[in-house]
Short mmCIF file of C-alpha atoms in Angstrom, two decimals:
data_model
loop_
_atom_site.label_atom_id
_atom_site.label_comp_id
_atom_site.label_asym_id
_atom_site.label_seq_id
_atom_site.Cartn_x
_atom_site.Cartn_y
_atom_site.Cartn_z
CA MET A 1 104.10 113.16 51.15
CA ASP A 2 101.94 110.94 48.76
CA MET A 3 103.42 107.79 47.64
CA GLY A 4 101.39 106.72 44.57
CA THR A 5 98.39 104.70 44.22
CA ALA A 6 99.39 101.07 43.75
CA SER A 7 96.49 97.50 42.98
CA PRO A 8 97.09 94.25 45.10
CA GLU A 9 98.74 92.62 42.66
CA GLY A 10 102.72 93.12 42.80
CA TRP A 11 102.75 95.41 46.10
CA ARG A 12 105.58 93.73 47.88
CA THR A 13 107.02 97.39 46.59
CA GLY A 14 108.90 99.76 48.24
CA PRO A 15 106.23 101.87 50.47
CA THR A 16 103.26 99.52 48.84
CA ASP A 17 103.46 96.83 51.78
CA LEU A 18 101.63 98.38 54.20
CA LEU A 19 98.66 98.78 50.93
CA ALA A 20 98.76 95.41 50.63
CA GLU A 21 98.07 94.54 54.23
CA LEU A 22 96.80 96.05 55.01
CA TYR A 23 94.30 95.00 51.72
CA THR A 24 94.18 91.88 53.38
CA ARG A 25 93.29 92.99 56.83
CA ALA A 26 90.38 95.00 55.22
CA GLN A 27 89.44 91.91 53.30
CA LEU A 28 90.03 89.77 57.00
CA ALA A 29 87.70 92.57 59.28
CA ASN A 30 84.80 92.69 56.07
CA ARG A 31 84.18 89.37 56.72
CA GLU A 32 84.76 89.40 60.34
CA LEU A 33 82.59 92.42 61.30
CA PRO A 34 79.15 90.62 61.27
CA SER A 35 80.15 88.13 64.14
CA LEU A 36 81.90 90.79 65.99
CA VAL A 37 79.03 92.98 66.37
CA ASP A 38 76.71 89.97 66.71
CA GLY A 39 78.95 88.84 69.67
CA GLN A 40 79.43 91.69 71.66
CA LYS A 41 75.86 92.64 71.22
CA LYS A 42 74.79 88.20 72.61
CA TYR A 43 77.65 89.74 75.29
CA PHE A 44 76.23 92.83 77.12
CA TYR A 45 73.22 91.18 76.73
CA VAL A 46 73.57 87.62 78.69
CA SER A 47 76.76 89.23 81.70
CA THR A 48 74.04 92.01 82.78
CA GLU A 49 71.50 89.45 82.82
CA ALA A 50 73.93 87.09 84.66
CA ILE A 51 74.59 90.00 86.95
CA ILE A 52 70.91 91.09 87.82
CA ASP A 53 70.83 87.67 88.74
CA VAL A 54 73.58 86.59 90.54
CA LEU A 55 74.26 90.07 92.56
CA ASP A 56 70.52 89.89 93.65
CA LEU A 57 69.92 94.29 91.57
CA PRO A 58 66.62 95.63 92.88
CA LEU A 59 64.56 95.95 90.18
CA ASP A 60 65.35 100.21 89.90
CA LYS A 61 69.03 99.29 90.28
CA ALA A 62 68.18 96.35 87.49
CA ASP A 63 66.64 98.10 85.02
CA THR A 64 69.49 101.44 85.43
CA LEU A 65 72.00 98.55 84.14
CA ARG A 66 69.42 96.86 81.42
CA ASP A 67 69.12 100.45 79.96
CA PHE A 68 72.95 100.99 79.23
CA ALA A 69 73.51 97.73 77.80
CA GLU A 70 70.78 98.81 75.75
CA LYS A 71 72.11 101.55 74.68
CA ALA A 72 76.00 99.95 74.04
CA VAL A 73 74.03 97.53 72.00
CA ASN A 74 72.07 100.52 69.33
CA LEU A 75 76.04 102.00 69.18
CA LEU A 76 77.00 98.69 67.69
CA ASP A 77 74.35 98.66 65.84
CA LYS A 78 74.87 102.01 64.25
CA ALA A 79 79.08 101.51 64.22
CA TYR A 80 77.63 97.67 62.20
CA GLN A 81 76.72 99.60 59.65
CA GLN A 82 79.45 103.29 59.21
CA THR A 83 82.10 100.44 59.55
CA GLU A 84 80.38 98.25 56.86
CA THR A 85 80.09 100.87 54.55
CA LYS A 86 83.58 102.27 55.60
CA LEU A 87 85.43 98.86 55.21
CA GLN A 88 83.18 98.41 51.30
CA LYS A 89 84.74 101.42 50.28
CA LEU A 90 87.95 101.15 51.55
CA LEU A 91 88.48 97.34 49.24
CA THR A 92 87.20 99.50 46.25
CA ALA A 93 89.09 101.67 46.16
CA LEU A 94 92.45 99.83 47.31
CA GLU A 95 91.29 97.29 43.70
CA SER A 96 91.31 100.73 41.93
CA ASN A 97 94.55 101.98 42.37
CA ASN A 98 92.14 105.16 43.96
CA VAL A 99 93.99 105.45 47.81
CA LYS A 100 96.35 108.20 48.75
CA VAL A 101 99.04 107.57 51.26
CA GLU A 102 100.85 111.14 53.88
CA LEU A 103 101.59 111.08 56.16
CA GLY A 104 100.14 112.71 58.99
CA PRO A 105 99.41 116.98 60.48
CA ARG A 106 100.86 116.26 63.68
CA ALA A 107 102.32 112.44 64.76
CA LYS A 108 105.34 111.81 62.19
CA LYS A 109 105.10 108.18 62.51
CA THR A 110 101.16 108.18 61.34
CA LEU A 111 100.34 107.49 58.25
CA HIS A 112 96.62 108.48 56.48
CA ILE A 113 95.05 106.51 54.10
CA THR A 114 92.50 107.99 52.11
CA PRO A 115 90.16 106.57 49.30
CA GLU A 116 89.75 108.87 46.78
CA GLY A 117 86.72 110.72 47.18
CA GLU A 118 86.10 110.36 50.94
CA LYS A 119 86.90 112.53 54.11
CA TRP A 120 88.68 110.57 56.21
CA TYR A 121 91.30 107.86 56.75
CA VAL A 122 92.38 105.65 57.98
CA SER A 123 95.70 105.90 59.89
CA ALA A 124 99.01 103.45 60.82
CA HIS A 125 101.43 104.12 62.20
CA PHE A 126 103.89 101.24 62.57
CA ARG A 127 105.14 100.09 65.98
CA GLU A 128 106.96 96.28 65.68
CA THR A 129 104.05 95.64 63.77
CA TRP A 130 101.11 97.94 61.68
CA LEU A 131 98.74 99.62 63.70
CA ILE A 132 95.61 99.90 61.69
CA SER A 133 91.97 100.84 62.57
CA LEU A 134 89.46 102.42 60.45
CA PRO A 135 87.46 106.16 62.48
CA ILE A 136 84.00 105.45 63.53
CA TYR A 137 82.06 108.96 64.04
CA ARG A 138 79.11 110.07 65.79
CA VAL A 139 78.02 106.99 67.62
CA SER A 140 78.28 107.42 71.36
CA ALA A 141 76.08 108.53 73.76
CA ASP A 142 75.07 109.09 77.16
CA ALA A 143 73.81 105.93 79.98
CA GLU A 144 73.61 105.55 83.49
CA PHE A 145 75.88 102.66 85.44
CA PRO A 146 74.26 101.92 88.30
CA ASP A 147 75.77 101.19 91.55
CA ILE A 148 76.48 97.11 91.75
CA LEU A 149 79.39 96.45 93.99
CA ASN A 150 78.50 98.44 97.23
CA VAL A 151 81.76 98.02 98.32
CA SER A 152 82.98 100.38 100.83
CA ASP A 153 84.89 103.30 99.65
CA GLN A 154 87.82 102.76 101.11
CA ASP A 155 87.76 98.92 99.05
CA LEU A 156 86.70 101.12 95.86
CA TYR A 157 89.39 104.48 96.13
CA TYR A 158 91.30 101.33 95.63
CA LEU A 159 89.83 99.42 93.01
CA GLN A 160 89.53 102.86 91.09
CA ALA A 161 93.88 103.41 91.57
CA GLY A 162 94.65 100.27 90.25
CA TRP A 163 93.09 101.42 87.51
CA ARG A 164 94.35 104.61 87.04
CA ALA A 165 97.29 103.01 87.33
CA SER A 166 96.84 100.93 84.31
CA ASP A 167 94.02 102.14 81.50
CA GLU A 168 92.41 104.55 82.96
CA SER A 169 93.26 108.48 81.28
CA CYS A 170 92.23 111.57 82.08
CA ASP A 171 89.52 113.61 80.10
CA GLN A 172 89.18 117.87 81.32
CA ASN A 173 89.69 115.89 84.57
CA LYS A 174 86.99 113.02 84.39
CA PRO A 175 88.34 109.39 84.34
CA ARG A 176 88.53 107.97 81.03
CA MET A 177 88.98 104.26 79.92
CA GLY A 178 89.76 103.48 76.22
CA THR A 179 89.38 99.25 75.66
CA THR A 180 88.93 96.93 73.43
CA GLN A 181 86.86 94.21 75.37
CA PRO A 182 83.86 94.17 76.32
CA TRP A 183 83.95 92.51 79.95
CA GLN A 184 86.81 95.61 80.51
CA ALA A 185 84.26 98.03 80.19
CA LEU A 186 81.92 96.88 81.72
CA ALA A 187 84.36 96.15 85.30
CA TRP A 188 85.85 99.67 84.71
CA ALA A 189 82.51 101.03 84.72
CA ALA A 190 81.77 99.48 87.70
CA VAL A 191 83.90 100.66 89.79
CA ARG A 192 83.42 104.39 87.64
CA TYR A 193 79.34 103.90 88.08
CA GLY A 194 76.53 107.07 87.84
CA TYR A 195 76.71 108.53 83.93
CA LEU A 196 79.44 107.86 81.67
CA ARG A 197 79.46 108.67 77.91
CA ILE A 198 80.69 105.90 75.12
CA TYR A 199 81.40 106.33 72.71
CA LEU A 200 82.78 103.44 69.64
CA SER A 201 86.06 105.29 68.76
CA ALA A 202 87.76 102.69 65.71
CA LEU A 203 87.38 99.70 64.60
CA ASN A 204 91.16 98.29 64.47
CA LEU A 205 91.74 96.21 61.40
CA ASN A 206 94.42 93.65 63.14
CA MET A 207 95.53 90.26 61.15
CA THR A 208 93.61 87.66 63.31
CA GLU A 209 90.81 89.79 63.84
CA PRO A 210 88.98 92.50 64.68
CA THR A 211 88.17 95.03 67.27
CA PHE A 212 86.03 97.97 68.50
CA ALA A 213 87.54 100.22 70.35
CA TRP A 214 84.87 101.03 73.39
CA THR A 215 85.87 104.54 74.99
CA ILE A 216 83.84 105.69 77.88
CA THR A 217 83.82 108.54 79.93
CA SER A 218 82.98 109.26 83.51
CA LYS A 219 80.65 112.27 84.11
CA SER A 220 80.15 111.37 88.10
CA TRP A 221 83.71 111.22 89.26
CA ASN A 222 86.68 113.94 89.43
CA GLN A 223 89.72 112.10 88.38
CA GLN A 224 91.39 111.66 91.50
CA TRP A 225 95.05 111.72 90.15
CA PRO A 226 95.03 113.99 86.82
CA LYS A 227 98.12 114.51 84.47
CA ARG A 228 101.00 113.10 83.54
CA GLU A 229 102.10 112.12 87.06
CA GLY A 230 98.99 110.93 88.44
CA LYS A 231 100.01 107.54 87.09
CA LYS A 232 102.21 107.21 89.34
CA LEU A 233 100.73 108.47 91.99
CA ALA A 234 98.16 106.10 91.75
CA GLN A 235 100.20 102.86 91.61
CA LYS A 236 102.46 103.93 94.48
CA ILE A 237 98.72 103.91 95.93
CA ALA A 238 97.81 100.73 94.18
CA GLU A 239 100.43 98.42 95.68
CA GLN A 240 99.23 99.17 98.73
CA HIS A 241 95.92 96.83 98.58
CA PRO A 242 95.70 93.77 96.55
CA LEU A 243 92.54 95.51 95.47
CA GLY A 244 94.83 97.80 93.42
CA MET A 245 97.01 95.08 92.31
CA LEU A 246 94.32 92.82 90.94
CA THR A 247 92.77 96.46 89.12
CA TRP A 248 95.85 97.59 87.89
CA TYR A 249 96.71 93.87 86.91
CA LEU A 250 93.66 93.35 85.11
CA GLY A 251 94.38 97.18 83.43
CA ASP A 252 98.02 96.65 82.13
CA GLY A 253 99.08 93.40 84.18
CA GLU A 254 99.92 90.07 81.27
CA LYS A 255 99.36 86.77 81.14
CA HIS A 256 101.98 85.10 82.98
CA PRO A 257 102.07 81.24 84.68
CA GLU A 258 104.45 81.84 87.13
CA VAL A 259 104.06 85.27 88.33
CA LEU A 260 101.87 88.27 88.40
CA ARG A 261 103.51 90.61 85.17
CA PHE A 262 102.68 94.44 84.90
CA ALA A 263 103.64 97.22 82.70
CA ILE A 264 105.07 100.25 83.72
CA GLN A 265 105.24 102.42 80.84
CA ASN A 266 109.26 100.40 79.07
CA ASP A 267 109.41 98.86 82.50
CA GLU A 268 107.44 95.94 83.41
CA LYS A 269 107.17 94.80 87.17
CA TYR A 270 106.79 91.41 88.68
CA GLU A 271 104.43 89.93 91.86
CA PRO A 272 105.02 86.52 93.37
CA LYS A 273 101.95 84.22 93.16
CA HIS A 274 101.40 84.11 96.27
CA LEU A 275 100.09 87.62 95.95
CA ALA A 276 97.64 86.43 94.04
CA GLN A 277 95.99 84.40 96.66
CA GLN A 278 95.56 87.97 99.01
CA ILE A 279 93.48 88.66 95.95
CA LEU A 280 91.21 85.92 95.07
CA GLN A 281 90.86 85.87 98.50
CA VAL A 282 89.85 90.15 99.61
CA ALA A 283 88.01 90.17 95.90
CA TYR A 284 85.66 88.19 97.59
CA GLN A 285 84.75 89.69 100.05
CA THR A 286 83.70 92.25 98.33
CA ASN A 287 81.06 92.08 94.77
CA TYR A 288 84.67 92.47 92.33
CA GLY A 289 85.82 88.75 92.35
CA ILE A 290 81.73 87.75 91.72
CA LEU A 291 81.58 89.95 89.38
CA LEU A 292 84.43 89.32 87.28
CA ASP A 293 83.27 85.26 87.45
CA LEU A 294 80.56 86.38 85.93
CA LEU A 295 81.53 88.86 82.83
CA ASP A 296 84.81 85.78 82.50
CA SER A 297 87.49 87.75 82.21
CA GLU A 298 90.55 85.55 80.37
CA LYS A 299 92.83 88.30 83.22
CA TRP A 300 90.99 86.61 86.07
CA GLN A 301 90.26 83.21 84.97
CA ILE A 302 94.49 83.46 84.83
CA LEU A 303 94.53 84.37 88.12
CA LYS A 304 92.93 82.14 89.61
CA LYS A 305 94.62 78.85 88.42
CA LEU A 306 97.89 80.89 89.71
CA GLN A 307 99.27 79.19 93.12
CA PRO A 308 101.22 79.77 95.32
CA THR A 309 104.86 78.24 95.87
CA ARG A 310 105.02 74.79 98.13
CA ASP A 311 106.75 74.13 100.33
CA PRO A 312 109.13 77.84 100.29
CA VAL A 313 112.50 77.86 100.13
CA TYR A 314 113.86 80.03 103.84
CA ALA A 315 117.16 81.85 105.10
CA THR A 316 118.20 84.09 107.76
CA LEU A 317 120.21 86.83 107.53
CA LEU A 318 120.92 89.11 110.06
CA GLY A 319 118.35 88.00 112.72
CA HIS A 320 115.45 88.01 109.83
CA THR A 321 113.79 84.53 107.95
CA PHE A 322 113.27 85.81 104.42
CA TRP A 323 112.13 83.00 102.35
CA LEU A 324 113.63 82.39 98.38
CA SER A 325 110.92 81.77 95.41
CA TYR A 326 112.10 81.91 91.98
CA SER A 327 110.30 82.63 88.11
CA ALA A 328 112.43 80.44 85.68
CA ARG A 329 109.93 82.94 82.74
CA ALA A 330 111.04 86.40 83.88
CA GLN A 331 114.30 84.21 85.85
CA GLN A 332 114.00 86.29 88.16
CA LEU A 333 115.26 85.85 91.85
CA LEU A 334 113.89 87.02 95.18
CA ALA A 335 114.00 86.84 98.78
CA ARG A 336 111.74 88.54 100.99
CA THR A 337 111.40 89.09 104.70
CA VAL A 338 107.68 90.21 105.93
CA LEU A 339 108.09 92.88 109.47
CA LYS A 340 105.14 94.37 111.63
CA SER A 341 106.31 98.47 111.16
CA LEU A 342 107.80 100.93 109.26
CA GLU A 343 110.43 101.61 110.79
CA GLU A 344 111.83 98.47 111.72
CA ALA A 345 112.24 97.38 107.31
CA GLN A 346 114.27 100.68 107.02
CA ARG A 347 116.35 99.61 110.36
CA LEU A 348 117.20 96.11 108.27
CA ILE A 349 117.80 98.10 105.17
CA GLN A 350 120.31 100.42 106.18
CA ALA A 351 121.67 97.60 107.97
CA LEU A 352 122.22 95.56 104.66
CA LEU A 353 123.52 99.13 102.82
CA GLN A 354 125.85 99.48 105.22
CA GLN A 355 126.89 96.09 103.61
CA GLY A 356 126.19 96.94 100.61
CA VAL A 357 123.87 95.01 99.96
CA GLN A 358 120.29 97.00 98.49
CA ALA A 359 116.51 96.34 99.21
CA LYS A 360 113.68 98.08 99.10
CA THR A 361 110.33 98.21 100.90
CA TYR A 362 106.65 97.91 99.69
CA THR A 363 103.28 97.22 101.95
CA TRP A 364 101.69 94.54 102.29
CA TYR A 365 98.16 93.91 103.67
CA ASP A 366 97.17 91.70 104.63
CA PRO A 367 93.61 90.53 104.44
CA LYS A 368 93.12 88.54 107.61
CA THR A 369 94.19 90.87 109.86
CA GLY A 370 93.21 93.89 108.67
CA LYS A 371 96.97 95.67 108.91
CA ASN A 372 99.40 96.69 106.22
CA TYR A 373 102.95 94.95 106.93
CA TYR A 374 106.72 96.24 105.97
CA VAL A 375 108.27 93.55 102.98
CA VAL A 376 111.77 93.75 103.18
CA GLN A 377 112.64 92.08 99.17
CA LEU A 378 116.47 91.45 97.58
CA ASN A 379 117.12 91.17 94.49
CA GLY A 380 118.58 88.37 92.50
CA THR A 381 122.12 90.66 91.69
CA ASN A 382 122.14 91.88 96.19
CA ILE A 383 121.31 88.00 96.91
CA ALA A 384 124.68 87.31 95.73
CA ARG A 385 126.24 89.91 97.43
CA ALA A 386 124.63 89.12 100.83
CA ALA A 387 125.57 85.78 100.11
CA GLN A 388 128.74 86.51 99.52
CA LEU A 389 129.40 88.02 102.67
CA TYR A 390 126.68 85.61 104.88
CA PRO A 391 127.02 81.40 104.34
CA GLU A 392 123.95 81.12 106.13
CA LEU A 393 121.87 82.41 102.97
CA ARG A 394 124.48 79.57 100.21
CA PRO A 395 122.46 76.56 101.55
CA ALA A 396 118.36 77.73 101.21
CA LEU A 397 120.23 79.18 97.38
CA LYS A 398 121.29 75.31 96.60
CA GLU A 399 117.92 74.34 97.85
CA LEU A 400 116.06 76.70 95.32
CA ALA A 401 117.87 75.98 92.47
CA GLN A 402 117.66 71.66 93.27
CA LYS A 403 113.89 72.98 93.63
CA HIS A 404 112.90 74.30 90.31
CA ASN A 405 116.01 73.19 88.29
CA ILE A 406 118.23 76.44 87.75
CA GLN A 407 120.26 76.51 84.76
CA PRO A 408 122.88 78.94 84.28
CA LYS A 409 121.62 81.26 81.42
CA THR A 410 123.03 84.68 82.70
CA PRO A 411 126.06 85.56 84.29
CA LEU A 412 123.83 86.36 87.23
CA LEU A 413 122.07 82.77 87.58
CA ARG A 414 126.17 81.26 87.08
CA ARG A 415 127.53 83.25 89.93
CA LEU A 416 124.34 82.41 92.66
CA LEU A 417 124.51 79.19 91.71
CA GLU A 418 128.43 79.26 92.15
CA LEU A 419 127.75 80.69 95.42
CA ALA A 420 125.26 77.48 95.83
CA GLU A 421 127.53 74.74 94.77
CA ASN A 422 130.97 76.04 95.61
CA PRO A 423 130.93 78.33 98.12
CA PRO A 424 133.45 80.95 98.76
CA LEU A 425 134.62 81.69 102.47
CA PRO A 426 132.79 85.27 102.94
CA THR A 427 135.07 88.27 101.49
CA LYS A 428 134.22 92.07 101.51
CA ASN A 429 135.40 92.09 97.81
CA LEU A 430 131.02 92.29 96.80
CA ILE A 431 129.99 90.96 92.92
CA SER A 432 129.53 94.63 90.89
#
């Protein structure tokens, strides 16, 4: 579909809005490209030297890591030459009305913007906003990343599961990672150490600042969780151990001041603050926590600032002590109890279900004892159902509401506050 040509002036009409935005972003990328390249080159040099020094790597591993950094820097130099030339050609073509906009042959929601006389094109995909990328061709290298962590096979397994649960994909049965963050590339390579193929595949023309798209394929590992269902399986494994939850968070987790938030396709998963303390403790028992300190990951720093809720609110239900937590940002209320065996957890879940109260269970690993425990969890709707049936829950609800100044912003919160402030007599008429 040829959408014609346009110039920088008067583009705010019809399909040429995209070209106006492309022109603005290309100008920004052209200005910021030198600092982007210099910044990432410096990052690789400084980070690898810090890793060598703090982790006290032997000479052979230090040399291997320095060679990895040097190859990454060489790729940045090559990408700079190519993207600088393409950006200048793109800007010239836009200014002289010499571009063609077409629908991609396979992706119906992707547009290709091609400067006249060129075989390459800029890709633009609309998903809430325009995602625009400038291609980089034939900028790749083979490299080796040493084993710098020396963790146990079990710890490594959970670290790998967490990455697969989030950003890691599969390339012909080999693990592959795509990222725009150099720290993420290094954090992932540390758990998929060995021989790697590194690509710089695109320059993303963003509204705020340009970014490089790094793609790394592990040649030394086979993907333990292949195909589409592999990601779901990896998520189930990752949530069994704090190290798995850590790398899942580093990939798909989102920065949040109150809870750990994970992206699961189009849904979200929330975990309480106290999990952050478990993650930190186990991470520092391995070298992975130290590595993340050296990489200066923003996500890791935010995780370290999360503190568990002080003076937790407790309630007794069916002979088990539950602790209640509330997230103001997520407007989410949860109740949890920890049991020593799966059988005990299943008996409690069945007893609740007989009263119309649904609960779920998941495994929690305690690094202090080295044992797995089983957490039974109620969400807000089922806490309200339980509070109608079991009056002993209501004083705890009132205490939690006062402690967090919970406001009736949703029908569920309003119902919970009604139960807390003016509880009715127990009834078998459960709320829907």
